[in-house]
XYZ file of C-alpha atoms in Angstrom:
661
model
C -30.174 38.067 -43.789
C -29.598 34.807 -41.679
C -29.226 31.547 -43.105
C -29.934 28.036 -41.111
C -28.600 25.356 -42.981
C -30.258 21.779 -41.764
C -28.246 18.737 -42.446
C -28.960 15.313 -42.090
C -26.871 12.038 -40.962
C -26.763 8.199 -40.206
C -29.939 7.732 -42.090
C -32.485 9.688 -44.579
C -36.056 10.368 -43.751
C -35.328 10.705 -40.008
C -37.532 14.184 -39.787
C -35.225 16.935 -41.180
C -38.366 18.518 -42.959
C -40.452 18.738 -40.137
C -37.539 20.056 -37.715
C -36.609 22.441 -40.410
C -40.155 23.352 -40.482
C -40.432 23.616 -36.996
C -37.316 26.097 -36.360
C -39.111 28.497 -39.305
C -42.424 28.059 -37.240
C -40.477 29.265 -34.000
C -38.614 31.895 -35.709
C -41.618 33.478 -37.320
C -43.546 33.263 -34.116
C -41.484 35.400 -32.363
C -41.580 38.084 -35.038
C -38.962 36.881 -37.833
C -39.978 36.712 -41.541
C -38.871 33.358 -42.588
C -38.542 31.743 -45.723
C -37.310 27.841 -46.770
C -35.255 26.182 -49.785
C -35.290 22.284 -49.936
C -32.331 21.331 -51.926
C -32.861 17.730 -53.735
C -29.289 16.617 -55.028
C -31.141 14.323 -57.967
C -30.395 15.136 -61.326
C -34.386 15.475 -62.334
C -35.207 18.683 -63.197
C -38.061 18.842 -61.006
C -40.405 16.248 -59.077
C -43.135 16.330 -61.767
C -42.061 13.100 -63.586
C -41.973 10.931 -60.306
C -43.581 8.081 -58.975
C -45.375 8.630 -56.169
C -43.688 5.588 -55.062
C -40.242 7.181 -55.393
C -40.450 10.476 -53.251
C -44.158 10.372 -52.339
C -46.815 12.976 -53.324
C -45.849 15.980 -55.911
C -46.338 19.211 -54.361
C -47.441 22.062 -56.537
C -46.974 25.785 -55.903
C -48.614 28.778 -56.854
C -46.610 29.524 -60.009
C -47.424 25.820 -61.059
C -44.003 24.582 -59.602
C -43.910 20.560 -59.217
C -41.503 20.607 -56.087
C -40.819 17.870 -53.433
C -43.360 17.315 -50.462
C -41.409 19.110 -47.775
C -42.036 22.437 -49.454
C -46.021 21.639 -48.618
C -44.504 21.110 -44.987
C -43.173 24.191 -45.232
C -46.005 26.179 -46.325
C -48.017 24.679 -43.623
C -46.072 25.264 -40.869
C -44.754 29.057 -41.833
C -47.833 29.947 -43.751
C -46.337 31.703 -46.659
C -46.434 31.124 -50.091
C -43.089 29.538 -51.723
C -42.033 29.826 -55.627
C -40.573 26.879 -57.757
C -37.331 28.395 -57.398
C -37.264 27.269 -53.359
C -37.012 23.942 -54.607
C -33.122 23.690 -55.653
C -32.043 20.069 -58.162
C -28.904 18.971 -59.213
C -30.500 19.195 -62.458
C -31.815 22.697 -62.191
C -28.186 24.092 -61.337
C -26.703 21.869 -63.938
C -28.727 22.914 -66.709
C -28.577 26.561 -65.867
C -24.722 26.030 -66.006
C -24.684 24.510 -69.288
C -27.206 27.031 -70.944
C -24.487 29.771 -69.632
C -22.061 28.111 -71.157
C -23.716 27.739 -74.530
C -24.166 31.267 -74.082
C -20.538 31.812 -73.826
C -20.769 33.726 -70.594
C -17.734 31.631 -69.234
C -15.126 33.149 -71.725
C -13.847 30.084 -73.091
C -12.764 28.918 -69.453
C -13.172 25.155 -68.612
C -16.304 24.493 -66.471
C -16.199 22.725 -63.757
C -17.891 21.753 -60.115
C -15.692 23.913 -58.466
C -15.886 27.210 -59.061
C -18.700 27.208 -61.466
C -21.394 24.692 -60.108
C -20.699 25.920 -56.793
C -20.778 29.705 -57.640
C -24.381 28.872 -59.479
C -25.760 26.797 -56.174
C -24.478 30.140 -53.960
C -25.871 32.688 -56.036
C -29.321 30.790 -56.237
C -29.779 31.096 -52.494
C -29.072 34.368 -52.122
C -31.263 35.394 -54.992
C -34.218 33.299 -53.503
C -33.718 33.889 -50.266
C -34.579 37.405 -50.692
C -37.894 36.614 -52.689
C -41.166 37.583 -50.758
C -43.197 34.834 -49.561
C -46.126 36.494 -47.570
C -48.487 38.812 -48.709
C -47.233 41.967 -47.039
C -44.286 41.271 -49.963
C -41.556 42.415 -47.292
C -38.293 40.622 -47.856
C -37.391 37.583 -45.329
C -34.771 37.863 -43.085
C -34.137 34.176 -42.116
C -34.123 31.457 -44.512
C -34.156 28.096 -43.694
C -32.173 25.817 -46.170
C -32.754 21.938 -46.448
C -30.143 19.826 -47.460
C -31.899 16.344 -48.574
C -29.875 13.110 -48.421
C -27.592 12.161 -45.628
C -24.013 13.829 -45.110
C -21.533 11.648 -47.278
C -23.879 10.906 -50.108
C -21.773 11.343 -53.598
C -24.367 13.575 -55.370
C -24.601 15.896 -52.286
C -20.696 17.058 -52.683
C -21.057 20.223 -54.736
C -23.783 21.220 -52.202
C -21.775 20.284 -49.298
C -18.912 22.597 -50.796
C -20.944 25.114 -51.810
C -21.817 25.776 -48.278
C -18.698 25.345 -47.178
C -17.703 28.379 -49.016
C -21.116 30.193 -48.304
C -20.607 30.427 -44.431
C -17.764 32.413 -45.565
C -19.243 34.631 -48.083
C -22.134 35.769 -45.925
C -19.916 36.001 -42.965
C -20.348 33.067 -39.700
C -22.133 35.168 -37.361
C -25.202 35.073 -40.485
C -24.714 31.482 -41.073
C -25.918 28.405 -38.681
C -25.291 24.388 -39.449
C -28.105 22.570 -37.544
C -27.477 18.781 -38.070
C -30.366 16.328 -37.648
C -28.575 12.732 -36.502
C -30.195 9.379 -35.355
C -29.547 7.679 -31.614
C -30.406 4.122 -32.228
C -31.563 2.281 -29.437
C -31.304 -1.754 -30.204
C -33.417 -3.895 -28.606
C -30.974 -6.524 -27.474
C -28.994 -3.878 -25.230
C -31.775 -1.237 -24.492
C -28.944 1.231 -24.472
C -28.911 4.612 -26.727
C -25.988 4.457 -29.124
C -24.325 7.650 -29.813
C -21.459 6.346 -32.466
C -23.645 6.954 -35.535
C -23.946 10.516 -34.553
C -20.074 11.235 -33.575
C -19.371 9.423 -37.165
C -21.987 11.895 -38.687
C -20.605 14.937 -37.221
C -17.170 14.123 -37.869
C -17.695 13.432 -41.426
C -19.265 16.737 -41.704
C -16.569 18.368 -40.105
C -14.244 16.819 -42.754
C -16.210 18.268 -45.364
C -15.637 21.679 -44.085
C -18.807 22.324 -42.289
C -19.174 22.448 -38.480
C -22.397 21.726 -36.378
C -23.725 24.486 -34.533
C -26.645 22.789 -32.950
C -27.170 19.194 -33.356
C -30.707 17.851 -33.275
C -30.918 14.138 -32.023
C -33.802 11.974 -33.052
C -34.718 8.749 -31.050
C -37.627 6.753 -30.335
C -37.625 7.252 -26.279
C -36.260 10.521 -24.643
C -32.449 10.558 -24.343
C -30.982 11.078 -20.616
C -28.683 13.493 -19.597
C -25.584 11.162 -19.704
C -25.993 10.687 -23.315
C -26.806 14.556 -23.919
C -23.143 15.005 -21.884
C -21.301 12.184 -24.283
C -22.516 13.827 -27.426
C -21.483 17.317 -26.211
C -17.962 15.861 -25.442
C -17.380 13.901 -28.385
C -19.155 16.278 -31.055
C -17.634 19.751 -30.011
C -20.489 21.554 -29.088
C -21.570 22.703 -25.879
C -24.464 20.701 -24.264
C -27.114 23.416 -24.635
C -26.839 22.925 -28.298
C -27.188 19.212 -28.079
C -31.086 19.264 -28.934
C -32.969 15.806 -27.930
C -36.199 15.187 -30.270
C -38.063 11.590 -29.480
C -41.160 10.189 -31.011
C -44.389 12.239 -30.418
C -47.949 11.719 -31.031
C -48.501 14.561 -33.260
C -46.350 17.127 -35.431
C -47.599 19.770 -33.615
C -45.734 19.016 -30.665
C -42.146 19.206 -32.300
C -42.297 23.248 -32.523
C -42.865 23.014 -28.806
C -40.399 20.605 -28.165
C -37.806 22.449 -29.622
C -38.961 25.529 -27.849
C -38.703 23.590 -24.523
C -35.381 22.535 -25.436
C -34.176 26.021 -26.050
C -33.328 26.078 -29.629
C -34.091 29.894 -29.929
C -31.514 30.398 -27.179
C -29.246 28.454 -29.292
C -30.076 30.205 -32.548
C -29.577 33.658 -30.732
C -25.984 32.570 -29.774
C -24.735 31.548 -33.280
C -26.595 34.292 -35.289
C -26.404 37.227 -32.896
C -30.340 37.539 -33.436
C -32.401 40.429 -31.502
C -35.514 39.209 -30.526
C -38.134 42.327 -30.554
C -38.760 44.106 -27.315
C -40.994 42.799 -24.719
C -41.361 39.305 -26.571
C -41.766 36.168 -24.749
C -40.944 32.791 -26.533
C -42.881 30.607 -24.243
C -46.139 32.808 -24.572
C -45.815 33.044 -28.099
C -45.326 29.160 -28.372
C -48.781 28.770 -26.731
C -50.853 28.614 -30.294
C -49.011 25.363 -31.077
C -49.145 24.099 -27.571
C -53.001 24.248 -27.876
C -52.945 22.795 -31.401
C -50.876 19.798 -29.890
C -53.011 19.511 -26.468
C -56.241 19.336 -28.786
C -55.099 16.946 -31.354
C -53.789 14.532 -28.689
C -57.020 14.695 -26.544
C -59.808 14.348 -29.120
C -61.918 11.616 -27.670
C -64.224 11.023 -30.831
C -63.314 9.439 -34.012
C -64.643 10.043 -37.580
C -63.572 7.579 -40.125
C -62.895 8.197 -43.658
C -61.913 5.544 -46.159
C -59.144 7.028 -48.630
C -59.592 4.885 -51.834
C -55.932 5.009 -54.148
C -53.551 3.316 -55.927
C -50.987 4.248 -54.147
C -51.772 3.225 -50.900
C -48.913 1.376 -49.904
C -46.859 4.321 -49.507
C -48.715 7.170 -47.571
C -46.486 9.744 -48.506
C -48.037 9.609 -51.406
C -51.380 11.297 -50.305
C -48.616 13.511 -47.604
C -51.526 16.755 -48.199
C -54.635 14.827 -48.500
C -54.171 12.981 -44.941
C -52.856 16.556 -43.980
C -56.251 18.320 -45.317
C -58.161 15.398 -43.706
C -56.273 15.869 -40.250
C -56.902 19.466 -40.247
C -60.906 19.384 -40.918
C -60.897 16.247 -38.335
C -59.211 18.674 -35.973
C -61.627 21.735 -36.399
C -64.880 19.466 -36.301
C -63.223 17.899 -32.959
C -62.803 14.653 -33.940
C -59.843 12.272 -34.254
C -59.316 10.876 -37.932
C -59.359 7.123 -38.332
C -58.150 6.697 -42.023
C -58.391 3.725 -43.535
C -56.379 3.461 -46.873
C -58.089 0.843 -49.077
C -56.284 -0.167 -52.327
C -58.402 0.303 -55.445
C -57.386 -2.528 -56.926
C -58.803 -4.647 -54.269
C -62.400 -3.458 -54.614
C -62.420 -5.173 -58.474
C -64.119 -8.189 -59.233
C -60.957 -9.581 -60.463
C -59.674 -9.487 -57.145
C -62.837 -11.153 -55.682
C -61.621 -14.554 -57.555
C -57.600 -14.152 -57.010
C -57.491 -13.056 -53.860
C -60.861 -13.230 -51.934
C -59.798 -12.412 -48.363
C -58.145 -9.115 -49.619
C -61.458 -8.309 -51.727
C -63.687 -8.755 -48.733
C -61.275 -6.855 -46.167
C -61.129 -3.994 -48.419
C -64.928 -3.801 -49.081
C -65.401 -4.073 -45.150
C -63.169 -1.157 -44.247
C -65.195 0.901 -46.938
C -68.435 0.063 -45.546
C -67.697 0.817 -42.229
C -66.423 4.113 -43.165
C -68.292 7.218 -42.380
C -67.197 8.748 -45.608
C -65.189 8.331 -48.893
C -62.711 10.092 -50.523
C -61.089 9.395 -53.797
C -57.933 11.200 -54.606
C -56.183 12.224 -57.596
C -53.747 9.641 -59.742
C -52.799 8.820 -63.203
C -53.378 5.484 -65.524
C -56.119 3.019 -65.695
C -54.917 0.671 -62.926
C -57.174 0.077 -60.205
C -60.053 2.730 -62.015
C -62.952 0.246 -61.990
C -62.514 -0.307 -58.192
C -62.863 3.312 -57.607
C -65.803 3.259 -59.849
C -67.182 0.152 -57.429
C -66.707 2.506 -54.311
C -68.021 5.603 -55.854
C -71.263 3.958 -56.351
C -71.710 2.488 -53.254
C -71.562 6.038 -51.715
C -73.743 7.400 -54.038
C -76.421 4.970 -53.733
C -76.100 4.627 -50.087
C -75.890 8.422 -49.567
C -72.411 8.035 -47.971
C -70.432 11.310 -48.047
C -68.155 11.552 -50.909
C -65.241 13.973 -52.004
C -63.366 13.434 -55.399
C -60.288 15.007 -56.325
C -58.893 15.392 -59.767
C -59.104 11.860 -60.919
C -61.799 11.217 -58.245
C -63.970 13.752 -59.857
C -63.488 12.380 -63.430
C -64.281 8.773 -61.986
C -67.278 10.072 -60.466
C -68.652 11.824 -63.927
C -67.858 8.334 -65.579
C -69.685 6.612 -62.967
C -72.790 8.533 -63.271
C -72.947 8.258 -66.964
C -72.794 4.812 -66.685
C -75.340 4.193 -64.538
C -77.649 6.657 -64.413
C -77.633 8.187 -68.148
C -77.062 4.856 -69.510
C -73.557 5.839 -71.538
C -72.258 2.216 -70.622
C -69.067 2.839 -72.906
C -68.451 6.375 -71.070
C -64.689 6.528 -69.925
C -61.494 8.683 -70.467
C -59.245 8.912 -73.234
C -56.718 8.273 -70.688
C -57.789 4.619 -70.287
C -59.017 3.672 -73.741
C -58.019 5.837 -76.462
C -60.309 5.249 -79.203
C -63.438 5.050 -76.867
C -66.806 5.283 -78.473
C -67.941 7.645 -75.523
C -64.927 9.877 -74.642
C -66.390 11.068 -71.426
C -63.169 12.609 -70.270
C -60.800 13.990 -72.732
C -57.381 15.084 -72.855
C -56.446 19.032 -73.083
C -54.507 19.265 -76.084
C -52.443 22.522 -75.297
C -51.370 20.310 -72.154
C -50.207 17.019 -74.016
C -47.253 18.317 -76.035
C -45.461 14.723 -76.060
C -43.343 16.124 -73.438
C -43.656 14.899 -70.184
C -42.487 17.722 -67.404
C -43.996 20.366 -66.737
C -46.880 20.399 -69.418
C -50.103 19.887 -67.485
C -52.266 22.446 -66.418
C -50.398 23.611 -63.275
C -50.686 25.845 -60.643
C -53.061 28.541 -58.974
C -56.488 29.015 -61.418
C -59.295 30.951 -60.537
C -62.654 29.069 -60.521
C -66.541 30.403 -60.765
C -69.814 29.587 -59.375
C -72.602 29.383 -61.905
C -75.055 31.819 -61.009
C -78.308 30.346 -60.170
C -76.975 26.928 -59.385
C -77.562 25.943 -55.826
C -74.206 24.959 -54.615
C -73.248 23.348 -51.185
C -69.555 23.824 -51.895
C -70.301 27.518 -52.583
C -71.790 27.786 -49.117
C -68.694 25.862 -47.617
C -66.134 28.480 -49.175
C -68.618 31.721 -48.497
C -67.408 33.260 -52.034
C -68.663 33.376 -55.795
C -65.270 32.714 -56.787
C -62.088 30.041 -55.579
C -58.485 30.176 -56.298
C -57.184 26.645 -55.856
C -53.926 24.885 -57.591
C -54.225 22.267 -59.960
C -52.530 19.282 -61.570
C -53.953 17.563 -64.325
C -53.978 16.680 -68.188
C -57.345 15.793 -68.946
C -60.781 17.369 -68.569
C -64.568 16.325 -68.600
C -65.813 16.603 -72.423
C -68.062 19.969 -72.481
C -70.097 18.108 -75.229
C -71.441 15.544 -72.625
C -72.278 18.580 -69.619
C -75.635 19.030 -70.822
C -76.963 15.467 -70.916
C -75.622 14.940 -67.462
C -77.055 17.942 -66.174
C -80.502 16.997 -67.241
C -80.032 13.515 -65.796
C -79.493 15.311 -62.100
C -75.735 15.982 -62.136
C -74.820 19.743 -61.471
C -71.693 21.356 -62.988
C -71.482 24.105 -60.577
C -68.095 25.462 -60.814
C -66.358 26.171 -64.205
C -62.958 28.263 -65.032
C -62.714 30.427 -68.143
C -59.222 29.501 -69.237
C -58.397 31.529 -72.599
C -58.142 28.004 -74.332
C -61.777 26.685 -73.313
C -64.209 26.611 -70.338
C -63.203 23.875 -67.847
C -65.809 22.014 -65.606
C -64.278 22.535 -62.084
C -66.898 21.379 -59.722
C -69.379 18.659 -59.943
C -72.254 18.348 -57.296
C -75.164 15.938 -56.819
C -78.404 17.556 -55.339
C -80.613 15.279 -53.186
C -77.449 13.624 -51.640
C -76.049 14.368 -48.084
C -72.224 15.421 -49.613
C -71.362 14.183 -53.147
C -68.837 16.581 -54.462
C -66.142 16.389 -56.999
C -63.438 19.087 -57.899
C -60.866 19.250 -60.710
C -58.169 21.334 -58.563
C -56.511 19.876 -55.536
C -57.643 21.848 -52.638
C -55.392 19.985 -50.346
C -52.533 22.119 -51.656
C -53.592 25.252 -49.487
C -54.791 23.652 -46.394
C -53.587 24.953 -43.191
C -53.627 23.911 -39.429
C -55.908 26.556 -38.561
C -57.563 27.030 -41.748
C -58.591 23.550 -43.092
C -59.754 23.199 -46.657
C -63.500 23.912 -47.315
C -63.905 20.552 -49.540
C -62.323 18.491 -46.748
C -63.918 20.182 -43.995
C -67.438 19.521 -45.863
C -66.527 15.944 -45.577
C -65.621 15.376 -42.276
C -68.753 17.399 -41.005
C -70.891 15.296 -43.187
C -69.583 12.083 -42.198
C -70.245 13.306 -38.660
C -73.597 14.294 -39.435
C -72.940 17.991 -38.591
C -72.446 19.672 -42.181
C -76.160 20.797 -42.236
C -76.337 22.561 -38.455
C -72.933 23.906 -39.731
C -74.268 25.704 -42.724
C -77.575 26.495 -40.750
C -75.420 28.467 -38.179
C -73.601 30.408 -40.651
C -70.803 27.798 -40.600
C -70.109 27.947 -37.084
C -69.284 24.882 -34.675
C -71.722 25.049 -31.544
C -69.530 25.063 -28.406
C -71.814 22.178 -27.286
C -70.486 20.162 -30.142
C -66.903 21.021 -29.595
C -67.433 20.202 -25.816
C -69.162 16.874 -26.805
C -66.197 15.680 -29.064
C -63.112 16.930 -26.850
C -64.037 18.277 -23.838
C -62.827 21.658 -25.242
C -64.821 24.475 -23.503
C -64.348 27.237 -26.118
C -66.702 30.025 -26.321
C -68.974 30.615 -29.312
C -67.061 33.598 -30.501
C -63.806 31.434 -30.468
C -65.547 29.043 -32.724
C -66.821 31.894 -34.857
C -63.163 33.164 -35.420
C -62.196 29.592 -36.910
C -65.354 29.728 -39.258
C -64.310 33.065 -40.459
C -60.722 31.642 -40.947
C -62.354 28.636 -42.731
C -64.437 31.134 -44.950
C -61.390 33.268 -45.836
C -59.012 30.734 -46.608
C -58.940 31.386 -50.062
C -57.317 34.679 -49.160
C -53.355 34.563 -48.447
C -52.512 35.892 -44.700
C -49.779 35.746 -42.619
C -51.414 34.296 -39.652
C -55.206 33.664 -38.536
C -54.776 31.364 -35.441
C -56.197 31.487 -31.888
C -53.218 32.096 -29.702
C -52.739 31.516 -25.993
C -55.724 29.365 -24.861
C -56.790 28.717 -21.195
C -55.897 24.815 -22.077
C -52.578 26.165 -22.932
C -51.823 28.809 -20.173
C -52.765 25.925 -17.527
C -49.907 23.766 -19.485
C -47.534 26.100 -18.674
C -47.671 25.786 -15.024
C -50.425 28.444 -14.347
C -52.771 27.937 -11.608
C -55.677 28.320 -14.296
C -56.747 31.775 -12.806
C -57.723 35.275 -14.412
C -54.983 36.726 -13.990
C -53.043 34.230 -16.156
C -55.570 34.287 -18.592
C -55.399 38.024 -18.660
C -51.507 38.056 -19.409
C -51.882 35.315 -21.944
C -54.056 37.922 -23.898
C -51.996 40.457 -23.430
C -48.948 38.624 -24.969
C -50.989 37.583 -27.927
C -52.183 41.209 -28.501
C -48.392 42.001 -28.616
C -47.216 39.205 -31.040
C -46.594 40.707 -34.638
C -48.315 37.748 -35.746
C -51.923 38.039 -34.752
C -54.368 39.998 -35.867
C -57.699 41.571 -34.607
C -59.374 38.374 -34.530
C -56.843 37.106 -32.402
C -57.048 39.620 -30.024
C -60.482 39.214 -29.954
C -60.460 35.402 -29.175
C -57.694 36.148 -26.456
C -60.131 38.403 -25.027
C -63.026 35.723 -25.033
C -60.460 33.013 -23.754
C -59.971 35.400 -20.321
C -63.887 35.180 -20.356
C -63.811 31.546 -20.293
C -61.082 31.472 -17.974
C -62.977 33.640 -15.422
C -65.984 31.598 -15.888
C -63.626 28.567 -15.226
C -62.657 29.732 -11.924
C -66.479 30.167 -9.988
C -67.500 26.608 -8.758
C -68.976 24.716 -11.347
C -72.956 24.102 -11.067
C -74.070 20.498 -10.308
C -74.483 18.215 -13.391
C -77.970 17.529 -14.214
C -79.531 14.624 -15.410
């Protein structure tokens, strides 16, 4: 087992999570089995009780673990399924040690940070690193560990000391430290400053850890002089200083790291041997293709996200990623308009008319509406107003978790005539409890008691369902995080009024309403689960893909063609010349997105080959297809796509016919 520790210096929030994910993606692309661990030094047991304004969204795993949002990055980049133990917190470690002390495991010894806490950390890392995270059940070969915060934080000291010891436990040849630091460029001088990074690396060395690789984050590219200076004063070779400036899309990060030869530096440090015939540059064609497609989208789709935590976009990190993946699949650039739900309420019209009218202007100009999850009554009336506007104006709408519950309340009030319909979360003693709590998930203890994790939803027989057509299956497995549900007493009355509950979950406690749809509407869907947690760059979540396609006016044709996007539409949107066969592969990936797989992606497109400096001829495309076929991450569908790309490149080599009027 090889371990790669990613630490941060100077400031937090400079992209350690994305860099750790990108390093893992590179290692997986060249054939290694990779897992990830995120360490958060706070004393909370998990992220479940955090306000979104504290650490952004709470990401939910298959096993119901409520974890840091960086684990969402790991799952999306690596296409793996992590466990709750992949997120280590100070609270978890201390709880475990205290429980062991109460059980008498330390035989009367004084329990101390060293060795008991540090030993517990090392044992935890070694145990979790060997847990399979892919469907094949094989043990990982490389573990990427991200240490949250910055070097020098007092709460992170036990973890730093643990890894100082850990490097000798596993052997220096099996341990590598990647230090991510900031190289600022003050506007007053325009000169890139290396002192903060030097001080950060010096402090790291003083704590017993040595940076094997330094990743320098900057606003603009770093010149060779700065790189040599960092190499000189930070005790690393020049090729171990990796420069990573701001980019237009996150998909470029793995490509840039590969171009900076981070794989070569890791090979030296960890004594890695690549599989025979593996060509790293060829293997990165998938990420290069994603980056090029994302950067060259010409047409846009505007989605209004009406929520209550919009001042911090990390509060909706997975939701935004799901929209971006869906827009990329549809060949559109996402124009996301975040609208604070309180600004849509009548009270705001009196208190702050400028914000009120601006919020409604953003909403009315949008092509579609998304109302995500949340907790509490604040801003609910604004969400009700937005959903009412989408329903009566035939605007595509997707409600997730609380968004679905509010959509049901809106329909009950304005169509069924239940004027007092609301949720017991908002009004405890309401006369019309349309949304009620689940007693088994409301025990009085806040942390870890909600209905969490991956659960099955069955589509009801005989009920025509737009979402079922998008999934292409009679059952879906999605992740949940909620404490309230639709009151089954009202379901029959709502369905008679035209609102269809097309999906249900059969829990051992009760039958849950999971999916609601409004017939005779372009796209009006609410889901109790959180489909954004399982989105992937090449396998967008079906509910989000449906919203984006409906907002583009392409949903009907997409379903009529058997969930296929035509090449003509893609050319109009992106200038892409992908064949129908390649687009069919994308559709197959979307329809099978609920089945965990190691990788299902188009590798080595013609555009990617061209970006490598090739002449664009059919010989280069054939070589790319052969390399894709050799990759251990490429399935049969990918090989077919590569063959299709070879044909596409051959056609492109012929003289183009004159354009017709």
